[in-house]
Amino acid sequence: MIKRSKIAGTGSCVPVKVLTNKDLESMIDTSDEWITTRTGIRQRHIAEPDENNSDLAAEAARRALSMAGVDAADVDLIIVGTLTPDMPMPSVACLVQKALGAWNAGAFDVSATCSGFLYSLSIADKFVKENPAMKILAIGSEVLSRRTNWQDRTTCVLFADGAGAALVTGSDDQSGLISTCLHADGKVWDLLTIRGLGTAYPVDQDLLSKGWQYIEMKGRDVFKHAVKALESVANECMERAGWNNDDLDLLIAHQANIRILDFLRERLNLPSEKVFINIDKYGNTSAASIPIALDEANRGGRLKKGDNILLISFGGGFTWAGVTMRW
Ligand code: UT7
């Protein structure tokens, strides 16, 4: 029988610096009341100028390795989901390899926006199914504050920085990943973008004056797509696992908006204690949001042996994904 892959350790790391809604009130035309009621966010963590994506990712990875009792030298592969790498080249994964001294690991980044962690976890799952002895770090890590226009109140109250990691290896029992579902829709790519700093547009005065180095989002349209896609992938992934809604012990969804999480709770008919929420503390950390939540749930004693967990994500591209696993 093919062995399952399982998460043997989790870790996360956010910058020390906290930016509250009250702080934002003194920077732009907004209010704590608007941000809290429309998004559920109360504060977020922001990287210092000398703090980079790879620093956060490496620290999250160290914590996951420590929990799993695995040495960096024994890691076979490092996969980092991110849309805010330190640089276009090298990958964040290579910088994490260097920081950890994980000299025996292959390393690459995955570009799947807010679904970056679930895409990375799904890739790790396939490798481990082929060779259950493999030890793979799946990471989601972002420094979105440097791709945020701090004059644009429609986005700057939302996005933040952080990293989360999972050490994935072969399972000895029935615990582990059961189904993985990956989706994308490039037709509506322009609803959520960072157009500049790739190779399509020269970095010149025109680009900077358009603000194309920053995140641009048609929030209301993205919201409509997000709720539909998340509900659909949740049902698809649970069906593939052979679960009914009642079988689910915890839903960890991408933390983009409390209203999206409330919608999912209602549509999936779940009691509130089965929907994990930490958006109030961290804001939207894109690819990092699910692994940070997973680590908090794990360290907070919310994940019990044998629990059925569903992870679902949605982001620019569009991309969306789901993973079911038995803890
Ligand atoms: O992570 C990737 C996936 N991302 C998502 O899933 C995000 C999905 N979208 C959303 O979460 C929501 O659309 C937002 C939180 C981004 C916006 O909430 P909304 O309820 O859709 O607000 P809106 O864009 O329809 O704006 C409503 C009003 C507007 O004013 P008018 O035109 O009604 O006068 C905005 O200008 O709220 C205004 N507004 C603000 N007011 C105070 C927008 N941003 C702010 C702000 N403070 N920060």
CSV table of N, CA and C in Angstrom, one decimal, residues 6 8 65 68-79 102 104-106 124 127-128 131-138 166-170:
chain,number,residue,atom,x,y,z
A,6,LYS,N,2.9,12.9,5.8
A,6,LYS,CA,2.3,13.6,7.0
A,6,LYS,C,3.2,14.8,7.4
A,8,ALA,N,5.2,16.3,10.1
A,8,ALA,CA,5.8,15.9,11.4
A,8,ALA,C,6.2,17.0,12.3
A,65,LEU,N,11.7,22.1,12.0
A,65,LEU,CA,12.6,21.1,12.1
A,65,LEU,C,12.8,20.6,13.5
A,68,ALA,N,10.0,18.5,14.7
A,68,ALA,CA,10.0,17.2,14.1
A,68,ALA,C,11.2,16.4,14.5
A,69,GLY,N,12.2,17.1,15.2
A,69,GLY,CA,13.4,16.4,15.6
A,69,GLY,C,14.3,16.0,14.4
A,70,VAL,N,14.3,16.8,13.3
A,70,VAL,CA,15.0,16.5,12.1
A,70,VAL,C,16.2,17.5,12.0
A,71,ASP,N,17.4,17.0,11.6
A,71,ASP,CA,18.5,17.9,11.4
A,71,ASP,C,18.4,18.5,10.0
A,72,ALA,N,18.9,19.8,9.9
A,72,ALA,CA,18.9,20.5,8.6
A,72,ALA,C,19.6,19.6,7.6
A,73,ALA,N,20.7,18.9,8.0
A,73,ALA,CA,21.5,18.2,7.0
A,73,ALA,C,20.7,17.0,6.4
A,74,ASP,N,19.6,16.6,7.1
A,74,ASP,CA,18.8,15.5,6.6
A,74,ASP,C,17.6,15.9,5.7
A,75,VAL,N,17.5,17.2,5.5
A,75,VAL,CA,16.4,17.7,4.6
A,75,VAL,C,16.7,17.4,3.2
A,76,ASP,N,15.8,16.8,2.4
A,76,ASP,CA,16.0,16.5,1.0
A,76,ASP,C,15.6,17.6,0.0
A,77,LEU,N,14.6,18.4,0.5
A,77,LEU,CA,14.0,19.3,-0.5
A,77,LEU,C,13.4,20.5,0.3
A,78,ILE,N,13.6,21.7,-0.2
A,78,ILE,CA,13.0,22.9,0.4
A,78,ILE,C,12.1,23.6,-0.7
A,79,ILE,N,10.8,23.7,-0.4
A,79,ILE,CA,9.9,24.4,-1.4
A,79,ILE,C,9.3,25.6,-0.7
A,102,ALA,N,21.3,23.4,5.1
A,102,ALA,CA,20.7,22.2,4.6
A,102,ALA,C,21.3,21.8,3.3
A,104,ASN,N,22.2,19.2,1.8
A,104,ASN,CA,21.8,18.0,1.0
A,104,ASN,C,20.4,18.2,0.3
A,105,ALA,N,19.9,19.4,0.4
A,105,ALA,CA,18.5,19.6,-0.1
A,105,ALA,C,18.5,20.3,-1.4
A,106,GLY,N,17.6,19.9,-2.3
A,106,GLY,CA,17.2,20.6,-3.5
A,106,GLY,C,16.4,21.8,-3.0
A,124,ALA,N,5.2,18.4,-2.2
A,124,ALA,CA,5.9,17.6,-1.2
A,124,ALA,C,5.2,16.3,-1.0
A,127,PHE,N,6.3,13.8,-3.8
A,127,PHE,CA,7.6,13.3,-3.6
A,127,PHE,C,7.7,12.2,-2.5
A,128,VAL,N,7.0,12.5,-1.4
A,128,VAL,CA,7.0,11.6,-0.3
A,128,VAL,C,6.3,10.3,-0.6
A,131,ASN,N,8.8,8.3,-2.3
A,131,ASN,CA,9.9,7.9,-1.4
A,131,ASN,C,9.6,8.4,0.0
A,132,PRO,N,8.9,7.5,0.8
A,132,PRO,CA,8.5,8.0,2.2
A,132,PRO,C,9.6,8.4,3.1
A,133,ALA,N,10.9,8.0,2.8
A,133,ALA,CA,12.0,8.4,3.7
A,133,ALA,C,12.3,9.9,3.5
A,134,MET,N,11.8,10.5,2.4
A,134,MET,CA,12.2,11.9,2.2
A,134,MET,C,11.7,12.8,3.2
A,135,LYS,N,12.5,13.9,3.5
A,135,LYS,CA,12.1,14.9,4.5
A,135,LYS,C,12.1,16.2,3.7
A,136,ILE,N,10.9,16.8,3.6
A,136,ILE,CA,10.7,18.0,2.8
A,136,ILE,C,10.2,19.2,3.6
A,137,LEU,N,10.8,20.3,3.5
A,137,LEU,CA,10.3,21.6,4.1
A,137,LEU,C,9.3,22.2,3.1
A,138,ALA,N,8.1,22.3,3.4
A,138,ALA,CA,7.1,23.1,2.6
A,138,ALA,C,6.9,24.4,3.4
A,166,ALA,N,6.2,23.6,7.3
A,166,ALA,CA,5.9,22.3,7.7
A,166,ALA,C,6.9,21.3,7.2
A,167,LEU,N,7.3,20.4,8.1
A,167,LEU,CA,8.3,19.3,7.7
A,167,LEU,C,7.4,18.1,7.3
A,168,VAL,N,7.5,17.7,6.0
A,168,VAL,CA,6.7,16.7,5.5
A,168,VAL,C,7.5,15.4,5.3
A,169,THR,N,7.0,14.3,5.7
A,169,THR,CA,7.8,13.0,5.6
A,169,THR,C,6.7,11.8,5.5
A,170,GLY,N,7.2,10.6,5.4
A,170,GLY,CA,6.3,9.5,5.3
A,170,GLY,C,5.6,9.2,6.6
